[in-house]
Coordinates of C-alpha atoms in Angstrom, one line a residue:
X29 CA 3.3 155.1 102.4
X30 CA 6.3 153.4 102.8
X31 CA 7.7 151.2 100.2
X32 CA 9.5 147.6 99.8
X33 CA 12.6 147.6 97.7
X34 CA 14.0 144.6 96.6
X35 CA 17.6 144.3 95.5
X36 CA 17.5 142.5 91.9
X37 CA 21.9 143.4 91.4
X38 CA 22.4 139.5 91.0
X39 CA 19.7 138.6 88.5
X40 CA 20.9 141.2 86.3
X41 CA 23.8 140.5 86.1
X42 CA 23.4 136.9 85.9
X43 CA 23.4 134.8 82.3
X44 CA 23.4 131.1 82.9
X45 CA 20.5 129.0 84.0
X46 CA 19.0 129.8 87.7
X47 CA 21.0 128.2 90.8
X48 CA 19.2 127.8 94.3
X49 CA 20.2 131.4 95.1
X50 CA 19.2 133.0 91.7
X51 CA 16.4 131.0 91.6
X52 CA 15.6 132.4 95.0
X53 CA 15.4 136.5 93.4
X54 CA 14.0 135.4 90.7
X55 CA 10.8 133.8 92.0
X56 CA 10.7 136.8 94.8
X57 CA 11.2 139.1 92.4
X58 CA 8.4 137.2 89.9
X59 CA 5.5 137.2 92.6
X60 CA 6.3 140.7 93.5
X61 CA 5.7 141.6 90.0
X62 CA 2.4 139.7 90.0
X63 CA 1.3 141.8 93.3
X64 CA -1.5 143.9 93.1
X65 CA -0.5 147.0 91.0
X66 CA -1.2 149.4 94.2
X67 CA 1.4 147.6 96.5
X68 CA 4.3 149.8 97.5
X69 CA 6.8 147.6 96.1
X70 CA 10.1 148.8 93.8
X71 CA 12.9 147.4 92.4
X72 CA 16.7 148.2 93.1
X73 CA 20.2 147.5 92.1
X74 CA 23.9 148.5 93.6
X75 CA 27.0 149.9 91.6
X76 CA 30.0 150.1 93.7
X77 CA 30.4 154.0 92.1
X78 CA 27.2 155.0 92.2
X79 CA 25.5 153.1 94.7
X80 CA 22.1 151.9 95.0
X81 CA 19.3 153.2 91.9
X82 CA 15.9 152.2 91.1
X83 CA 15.0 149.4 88.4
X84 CA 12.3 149.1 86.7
X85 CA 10.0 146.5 86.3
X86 CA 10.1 146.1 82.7
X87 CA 13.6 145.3 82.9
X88 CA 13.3 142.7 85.8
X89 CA 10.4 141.2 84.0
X90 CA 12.9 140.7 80.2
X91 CA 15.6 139.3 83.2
X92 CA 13.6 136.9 84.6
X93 CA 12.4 135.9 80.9
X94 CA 16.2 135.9 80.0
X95 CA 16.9 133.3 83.1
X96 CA 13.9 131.0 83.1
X97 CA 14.7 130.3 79.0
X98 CA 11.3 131.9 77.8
X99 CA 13.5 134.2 75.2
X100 CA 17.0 134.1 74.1
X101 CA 20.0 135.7 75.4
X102 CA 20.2 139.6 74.3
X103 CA 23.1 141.6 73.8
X104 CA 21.3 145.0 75.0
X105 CA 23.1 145.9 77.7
X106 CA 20.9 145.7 81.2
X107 CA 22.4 148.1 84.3
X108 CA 24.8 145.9 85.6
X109 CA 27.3 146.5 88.8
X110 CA 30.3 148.6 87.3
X111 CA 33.9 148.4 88.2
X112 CA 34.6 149.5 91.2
X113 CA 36.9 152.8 91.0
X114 CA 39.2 152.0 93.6
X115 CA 40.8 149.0 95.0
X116 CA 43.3 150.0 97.9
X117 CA 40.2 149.1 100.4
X118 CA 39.9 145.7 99.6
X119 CA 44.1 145.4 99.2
X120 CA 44.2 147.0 102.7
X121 CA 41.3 144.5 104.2
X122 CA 43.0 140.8 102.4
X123 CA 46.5 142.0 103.9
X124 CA 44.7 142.7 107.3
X125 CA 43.2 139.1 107.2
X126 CA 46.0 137.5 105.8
X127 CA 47.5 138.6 109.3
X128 CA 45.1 137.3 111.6
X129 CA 44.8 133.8 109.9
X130 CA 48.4 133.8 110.8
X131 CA 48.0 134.2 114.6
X132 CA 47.2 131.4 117.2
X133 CA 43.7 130.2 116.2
X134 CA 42.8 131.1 120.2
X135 CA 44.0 134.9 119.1
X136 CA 42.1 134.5 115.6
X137 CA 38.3 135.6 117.4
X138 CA 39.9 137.9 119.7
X139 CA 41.8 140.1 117.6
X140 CA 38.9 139.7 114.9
X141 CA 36.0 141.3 117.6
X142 CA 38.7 143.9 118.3
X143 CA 38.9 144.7 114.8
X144 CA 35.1 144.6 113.4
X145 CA 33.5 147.6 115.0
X146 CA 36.3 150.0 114.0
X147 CA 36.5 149.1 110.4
X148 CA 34.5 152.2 109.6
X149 CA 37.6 154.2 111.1
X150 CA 40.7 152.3 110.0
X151 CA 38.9 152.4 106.8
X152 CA 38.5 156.5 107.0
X153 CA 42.6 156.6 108.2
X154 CA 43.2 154.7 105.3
X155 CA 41.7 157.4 102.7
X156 CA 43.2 160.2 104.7
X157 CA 46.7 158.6 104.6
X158 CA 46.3 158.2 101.0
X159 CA 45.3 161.6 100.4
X160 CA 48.0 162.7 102.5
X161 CA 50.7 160.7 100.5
X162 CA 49.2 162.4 97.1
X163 CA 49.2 165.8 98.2
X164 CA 52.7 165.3 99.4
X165 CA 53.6 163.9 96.0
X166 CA 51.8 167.2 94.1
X167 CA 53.6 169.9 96.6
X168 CA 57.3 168.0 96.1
X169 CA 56.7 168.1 92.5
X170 CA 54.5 170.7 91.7
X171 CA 55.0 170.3 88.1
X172 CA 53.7 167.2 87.7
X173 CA 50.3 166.4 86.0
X174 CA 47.8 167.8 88.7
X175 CA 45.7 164.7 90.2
X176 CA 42.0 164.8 91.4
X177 CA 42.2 163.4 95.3
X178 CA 37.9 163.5 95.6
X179 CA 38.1 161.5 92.0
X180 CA 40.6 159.6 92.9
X181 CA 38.9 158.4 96.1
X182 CA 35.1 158.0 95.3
X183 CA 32.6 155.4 96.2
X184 CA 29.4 154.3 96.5
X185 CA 29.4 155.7 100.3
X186 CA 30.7 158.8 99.5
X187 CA 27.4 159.7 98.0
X188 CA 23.8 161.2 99.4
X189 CA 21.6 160.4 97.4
X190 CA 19.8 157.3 97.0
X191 CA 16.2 156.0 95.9
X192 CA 15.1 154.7 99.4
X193 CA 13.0 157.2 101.8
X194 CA 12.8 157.7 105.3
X195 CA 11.2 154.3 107.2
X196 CA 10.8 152.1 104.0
X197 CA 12.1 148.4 103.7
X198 CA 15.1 147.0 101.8
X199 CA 14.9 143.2 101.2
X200 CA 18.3 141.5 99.7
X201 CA 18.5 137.8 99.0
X202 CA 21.4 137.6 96.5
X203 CA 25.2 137.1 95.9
X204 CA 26.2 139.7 99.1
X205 CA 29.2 138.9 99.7
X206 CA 30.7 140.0 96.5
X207 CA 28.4 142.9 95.6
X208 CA 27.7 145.3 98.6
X209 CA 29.4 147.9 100.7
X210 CA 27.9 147.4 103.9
X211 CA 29.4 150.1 105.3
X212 CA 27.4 152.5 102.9
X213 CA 24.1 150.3 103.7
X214 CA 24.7 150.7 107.1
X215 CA 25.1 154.5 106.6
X216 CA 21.6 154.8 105.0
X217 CA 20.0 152.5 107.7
X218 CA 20.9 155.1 109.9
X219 CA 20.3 157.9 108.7
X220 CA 17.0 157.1 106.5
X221 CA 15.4 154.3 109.3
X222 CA 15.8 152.2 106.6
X223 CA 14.4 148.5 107.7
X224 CA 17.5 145.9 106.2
X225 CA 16.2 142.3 105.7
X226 CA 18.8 140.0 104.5
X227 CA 19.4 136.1 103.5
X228 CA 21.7 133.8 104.9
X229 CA 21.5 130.3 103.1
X230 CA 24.6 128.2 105.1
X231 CA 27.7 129.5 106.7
X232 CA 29.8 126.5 104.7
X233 CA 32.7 129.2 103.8
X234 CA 33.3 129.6 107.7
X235 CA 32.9 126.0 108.8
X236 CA 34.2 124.1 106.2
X237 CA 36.4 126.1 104.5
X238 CA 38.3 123.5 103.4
X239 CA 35.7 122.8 101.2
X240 CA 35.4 125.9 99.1
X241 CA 38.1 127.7 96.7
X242 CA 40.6 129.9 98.1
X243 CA 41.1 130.9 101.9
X244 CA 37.2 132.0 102.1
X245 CA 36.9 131.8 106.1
X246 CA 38.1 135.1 107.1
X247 CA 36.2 137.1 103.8
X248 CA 33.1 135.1 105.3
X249 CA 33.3 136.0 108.8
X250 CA 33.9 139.7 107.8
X251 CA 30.8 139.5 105.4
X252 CA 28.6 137.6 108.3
X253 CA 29.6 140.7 110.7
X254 CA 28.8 143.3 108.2
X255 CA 25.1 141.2 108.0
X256 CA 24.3 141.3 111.7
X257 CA 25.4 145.0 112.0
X258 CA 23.2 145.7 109.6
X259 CA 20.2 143.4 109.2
X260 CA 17.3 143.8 111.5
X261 CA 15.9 140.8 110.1
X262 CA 18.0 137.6 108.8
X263 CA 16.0 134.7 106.4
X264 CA 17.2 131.4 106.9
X265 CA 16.6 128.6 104.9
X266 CA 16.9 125.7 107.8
X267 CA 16.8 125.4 111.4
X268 CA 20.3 124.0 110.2
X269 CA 21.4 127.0 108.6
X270 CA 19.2 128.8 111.4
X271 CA 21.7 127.6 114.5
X272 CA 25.0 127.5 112.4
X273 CA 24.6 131.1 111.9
X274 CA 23.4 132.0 115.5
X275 CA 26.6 129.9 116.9
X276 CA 28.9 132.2 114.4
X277 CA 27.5 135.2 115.5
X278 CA 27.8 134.4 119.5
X279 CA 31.6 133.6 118.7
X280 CA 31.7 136.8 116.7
X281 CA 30.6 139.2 119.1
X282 CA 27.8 140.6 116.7
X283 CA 24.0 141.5 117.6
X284 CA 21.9 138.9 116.5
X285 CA 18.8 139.8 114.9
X286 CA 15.8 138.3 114.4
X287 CA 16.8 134.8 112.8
X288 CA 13.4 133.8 110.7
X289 CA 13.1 130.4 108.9
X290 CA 11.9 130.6 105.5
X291 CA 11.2 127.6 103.4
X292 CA 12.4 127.4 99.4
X293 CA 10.0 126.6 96.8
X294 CA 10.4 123.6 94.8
X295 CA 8.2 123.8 92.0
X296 CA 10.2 125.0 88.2
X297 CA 8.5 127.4 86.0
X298 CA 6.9 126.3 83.5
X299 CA 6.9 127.6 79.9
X300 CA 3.8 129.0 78.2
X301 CA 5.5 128.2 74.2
X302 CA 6.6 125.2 73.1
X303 CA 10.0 125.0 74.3
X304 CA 13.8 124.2 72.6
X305 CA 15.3 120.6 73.6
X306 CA 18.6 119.9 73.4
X307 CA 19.4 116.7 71.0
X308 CA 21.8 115.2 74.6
X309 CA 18.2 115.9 76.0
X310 CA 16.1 114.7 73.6
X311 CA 19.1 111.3 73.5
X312 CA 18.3 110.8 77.8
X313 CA 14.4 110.8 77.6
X314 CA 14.6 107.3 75.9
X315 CA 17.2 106.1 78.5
X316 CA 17.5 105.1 82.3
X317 CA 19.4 107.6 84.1
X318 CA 19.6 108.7 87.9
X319 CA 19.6 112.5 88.0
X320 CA 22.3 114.5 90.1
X321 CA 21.4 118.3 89.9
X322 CA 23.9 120.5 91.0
X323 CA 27.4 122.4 90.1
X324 CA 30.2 120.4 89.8
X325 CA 32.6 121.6 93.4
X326 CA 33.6 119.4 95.8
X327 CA 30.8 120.5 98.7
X328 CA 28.5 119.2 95.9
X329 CA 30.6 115.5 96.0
X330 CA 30.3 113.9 92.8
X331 CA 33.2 112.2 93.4
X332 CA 31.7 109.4 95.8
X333 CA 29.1 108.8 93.1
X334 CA 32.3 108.5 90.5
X335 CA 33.7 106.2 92.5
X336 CA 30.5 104.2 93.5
X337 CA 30.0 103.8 89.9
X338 CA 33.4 102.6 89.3
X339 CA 32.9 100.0 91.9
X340 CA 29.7 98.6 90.0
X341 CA 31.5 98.7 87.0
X342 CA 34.2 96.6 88.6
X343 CA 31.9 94.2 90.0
X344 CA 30.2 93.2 86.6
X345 CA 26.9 95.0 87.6
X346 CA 24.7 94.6 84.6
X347 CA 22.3 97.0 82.8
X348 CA 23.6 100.1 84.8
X349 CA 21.5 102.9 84.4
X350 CA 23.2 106.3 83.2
X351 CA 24.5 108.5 86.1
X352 CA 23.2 112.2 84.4
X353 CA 25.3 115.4 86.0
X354 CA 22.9 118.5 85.6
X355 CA 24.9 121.4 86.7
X356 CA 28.1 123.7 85.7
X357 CA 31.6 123.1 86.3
X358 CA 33.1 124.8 89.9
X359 CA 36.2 126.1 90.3
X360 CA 39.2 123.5 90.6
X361 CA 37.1 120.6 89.3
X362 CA 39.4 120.5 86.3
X363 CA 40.9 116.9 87.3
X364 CA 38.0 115.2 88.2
X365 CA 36.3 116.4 84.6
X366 CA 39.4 114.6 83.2
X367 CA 39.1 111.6 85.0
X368 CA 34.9 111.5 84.3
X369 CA 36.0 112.3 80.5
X370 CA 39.4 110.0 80.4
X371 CA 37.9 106.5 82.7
X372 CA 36.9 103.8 80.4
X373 CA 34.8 102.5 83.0
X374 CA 32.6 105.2 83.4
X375 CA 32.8 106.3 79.6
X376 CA 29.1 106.8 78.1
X377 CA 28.1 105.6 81.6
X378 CA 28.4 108.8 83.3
X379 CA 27.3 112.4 81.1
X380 CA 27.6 115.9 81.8
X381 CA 24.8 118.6 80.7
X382 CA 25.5 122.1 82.1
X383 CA 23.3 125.3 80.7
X384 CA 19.9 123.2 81.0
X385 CA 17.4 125.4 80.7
X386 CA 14.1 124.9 83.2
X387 CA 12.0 123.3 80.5
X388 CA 14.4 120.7 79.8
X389 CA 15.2 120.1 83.8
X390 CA 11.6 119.5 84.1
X391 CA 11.9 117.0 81.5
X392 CA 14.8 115.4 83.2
X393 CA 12.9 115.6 86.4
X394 CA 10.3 113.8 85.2
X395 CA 11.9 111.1 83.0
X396 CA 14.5 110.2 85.6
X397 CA 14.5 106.7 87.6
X398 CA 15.5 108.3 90.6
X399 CA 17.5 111.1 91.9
X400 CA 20.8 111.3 93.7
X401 CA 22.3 114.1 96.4
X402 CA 25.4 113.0 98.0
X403 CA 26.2 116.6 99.4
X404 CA 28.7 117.2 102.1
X405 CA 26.8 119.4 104.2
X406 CA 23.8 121.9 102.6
X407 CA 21.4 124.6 104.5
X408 CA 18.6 123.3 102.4
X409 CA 19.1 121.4 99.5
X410 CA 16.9 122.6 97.0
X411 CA 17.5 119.8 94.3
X412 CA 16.2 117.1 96.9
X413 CA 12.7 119.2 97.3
X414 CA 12.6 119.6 93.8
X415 CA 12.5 115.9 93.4
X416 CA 10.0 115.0 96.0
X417 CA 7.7 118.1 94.1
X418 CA 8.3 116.1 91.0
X419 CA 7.1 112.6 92.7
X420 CA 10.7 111.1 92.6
X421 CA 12.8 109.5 94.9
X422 CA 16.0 110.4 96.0
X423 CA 18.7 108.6 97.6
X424 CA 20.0 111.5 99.7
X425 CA 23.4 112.5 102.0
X426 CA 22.8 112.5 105.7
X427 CA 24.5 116.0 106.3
X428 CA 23.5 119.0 107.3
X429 CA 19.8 119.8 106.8
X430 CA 18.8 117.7 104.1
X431 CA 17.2 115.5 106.2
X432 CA 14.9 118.3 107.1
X433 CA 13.2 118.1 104.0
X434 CA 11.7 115.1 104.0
X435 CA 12.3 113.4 107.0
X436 CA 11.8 109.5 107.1
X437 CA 10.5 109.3 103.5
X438 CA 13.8 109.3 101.8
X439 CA 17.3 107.0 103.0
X440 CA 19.7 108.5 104.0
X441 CA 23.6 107.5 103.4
X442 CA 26.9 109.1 105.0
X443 CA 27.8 111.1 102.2
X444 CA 32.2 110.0 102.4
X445 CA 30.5 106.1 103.1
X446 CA 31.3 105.3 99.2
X447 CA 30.8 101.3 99.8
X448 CA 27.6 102.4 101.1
X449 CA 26.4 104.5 97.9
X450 CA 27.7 101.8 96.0
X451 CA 25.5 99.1 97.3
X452 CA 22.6 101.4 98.2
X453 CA 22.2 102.0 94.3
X454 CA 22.9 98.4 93.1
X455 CA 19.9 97.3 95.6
X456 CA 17.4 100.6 94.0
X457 CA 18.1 99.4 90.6
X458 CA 17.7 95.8 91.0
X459 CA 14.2 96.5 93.2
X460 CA 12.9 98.8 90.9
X461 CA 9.4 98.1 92.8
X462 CA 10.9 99.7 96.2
X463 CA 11.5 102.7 93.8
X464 CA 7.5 102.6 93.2
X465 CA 6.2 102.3 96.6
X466 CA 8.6 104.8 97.5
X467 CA 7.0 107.4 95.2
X468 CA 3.4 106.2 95.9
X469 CA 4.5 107.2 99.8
X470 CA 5.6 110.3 98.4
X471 CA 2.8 111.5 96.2
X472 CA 0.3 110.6 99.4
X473 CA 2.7 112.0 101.9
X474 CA 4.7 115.1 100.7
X475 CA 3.7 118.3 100.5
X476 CA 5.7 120.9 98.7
X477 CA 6.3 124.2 99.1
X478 CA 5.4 126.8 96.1
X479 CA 7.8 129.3 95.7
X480 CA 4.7 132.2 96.1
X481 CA 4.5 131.0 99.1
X482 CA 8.5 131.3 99.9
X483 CA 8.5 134.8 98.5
X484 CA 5.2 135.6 100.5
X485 CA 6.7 135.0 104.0
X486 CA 9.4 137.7 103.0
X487 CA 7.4 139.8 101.4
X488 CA 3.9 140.3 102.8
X489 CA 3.9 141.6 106.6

């Protein structure tokens, strides 16, 4: 019998409160566990030294415990990806792309499909040159402190063995980009039949890069490659996300595998024990608040909700309800933090909770007026579902595929339209029946999606 692997690397080594794509592992991983016993289903993990090894289910069952809230962080150490023993690969591949992105952008694609499918080689010549330069070091001076080339050069695709078997089925759904060598899954693909199904949520790095930290658009197109070489089946989580990626992967030059829509659950775990409130918690369930639940980046634009805010504060808008941030701080949000933190016009109007666990989201959920989602562009939107599943509105951003979710029972405003936003939530609050027969269209209307049945479209053939 052939079995089903699926790659838990990210949950373990994950120790916040679960985001749309750990959520997404962690509710696979959850219903896998509550499979029937005699299902051919295992547990794996990837260390860039060693490769990919076997997990076992007691340790993804304390992990998922550890990231839904039902027990306390522990400080027993759980296999976690190890540092990678060399880094000349990755130095070689950023000075490579640093090139292109400095060609014509007509040149940039060219050069890039040139490149792709003889990675495996360059990267080969690259070790042997570097072996080569060593051994000329050790025979000029022989007396030198001997060094170990095979040592010095090891990785995860250097090795044989692994826990998969011929014609069985690896299933990945996690943070990819920065914790695989495809080049090593693509070896045992080969030579083990192995069945690769993969996850791609949005290509956002690649087409709007100027949204994200860092220059992410050639790492992204690289890691996008790498998936189509390897996947013979990609998960999407739109027919947004769906035809971004089959567009990238025409200009790319790659195969394109089967592209499969999945759906997200929306529904949050709920807690068997009585569970811990924070007093800033405890201090909103008495209050009105709209609810915005996401990490604080710029994609994510909590900015035009500052600034709507600000213009309702301006305009002597009475009995303003409190704008509630669930979600951690990004990368380069330090300014705006300031300005949330600094603005006496927004002071005690606008709060910040980050490490909510899912008990108290579902509290937030539920006690909320209505929810907010001004996103710049999303290949689902998984905190608009989770409203909807909860019975609340939400006043949602026109990009992308949010509108898939829910089609014409939600509005929808231009998310950089900050006049619009503004005015949009002056007439919710001062209407507060639209806000109830909006939810009574809901609770007839919507149907939500359980997260069993997410992880059974990837899981059960």
């Amino acid at each position: 019998m052939h079995n089903t692997w699926i790659d838990v690397t990210t949950i373990l080594g994950w120790h916040r409160s679960a985001v749309g794509i750990v959520r997404t592992e962690v509710e696979c991983a959850t219903y896998a566990l509550k499979m029937n016993s005699s299902a051919s289903i295992k547990f794996c993990a990837y260390n860039p030294s060693k490769g990919y090894y076997e997990v076992e289910k007691g340790v993804v069952e304390e992990t998922i415990k550890r990231i839904n809230g039902h027990i306390k962080k522990k400080e027993t150490l759980i296999a976690q990806p190890g540092p990678s023993t060399i880094n000349y690969k990755a130095k070689f591949k950023s000075f490579i792309l640093n090139l292109i992105r400095k060609l014509p952008t007509s040149l940039q694609r060219r050069v890039l499909n040139y490149l792709l499918p003889r990675r495996i080689a360059a990267s080969s010549l690259l070790a042997s040159l570097r072996y080569a330069k060593l051994a000329l070091q050790q025979l000029l001076k022989p007396n030198a402190t001997p060094v170990n080339v095979q040592q010095l050069g090891h990785r995860a695709s250097d090795n044989v063995n692994s826990p998969f078997s011929q014609g069985d089925e690896y299933i990945s759904m996690g943070l990819d980009w920065d914790q695989k060598d495809f080049q090593y899954l693509y070896r045992l693909k080969k030579e083990l039949n192995l069945k690769v199904k993969l996850f791609c949520y949005d290509v956002i790095p690649v087409k709007l890069p100027h949204l994200c930290v860092g220059d992410v658009a050639g790492k992204f197109s690289h890691y996008f490659s790498d998936v189509a070489w390897c996947a013979d089946e990609i998960f999407c989580i739109s027919k947004c996300s769906r035809d971004d990626l089959k567009e990238l992967l025409e200009q790319l030059g790659t195969p394109i595998p089967r592209l499969t829509i999945v759906k997200l659950g929306c529904e949050i775990s709920e807690v068997d024990t009585q569970p811990e409130i924070s007093n800033e918690v405890q201090f909103l369930l008495g209050k009105k608040y709209l609810l915005f639940v996401s990490t604080i980046e710029r994609r994510k634009n909590h900015e035009v909700l500052y600034k709507a805010y600000t213009r309702l504060v301006d305009s002597k808008v009475h009995d303003l309800p409190l704008l509630v941030f669930v979600g951690m701080p990004g990368w380069g949000m330090n300014d705006f933090i300031t300005d949330l933190n600094l603005d006496p016009r927004v002071k005690g109007n606008i709060i910040q909770l980050n490490n909510v666990s899912d008990p108290e989201l579902t509290l937030l959920y539920k006690n909320c007026w209505f929810t907010v989602y001004p996103s710049l562009y999303e290949g689902w939107g998984l905190p608009v579902a989770e409203s909807l599943a909860f019975g609340k509105y939400c006043l949602a951003s026109s990009a992308a595929s949010i509108p898939e979710i829910a089609g014409d029972l939600l509005d929808y405003v231009d998310p950089w339209d900050v006049p619009a936003w503004s005015n949009n939530i002056k007439y919710l609050i001062e209407n507060p029946d639209v806000i109830r027969q909006k939810e009574l269209r809901i609770s007839k209307e919507y149907s939500s999606t359980k997260w069993s049945d997410t992880a059974e479209s990837i899981l059960v053939k």
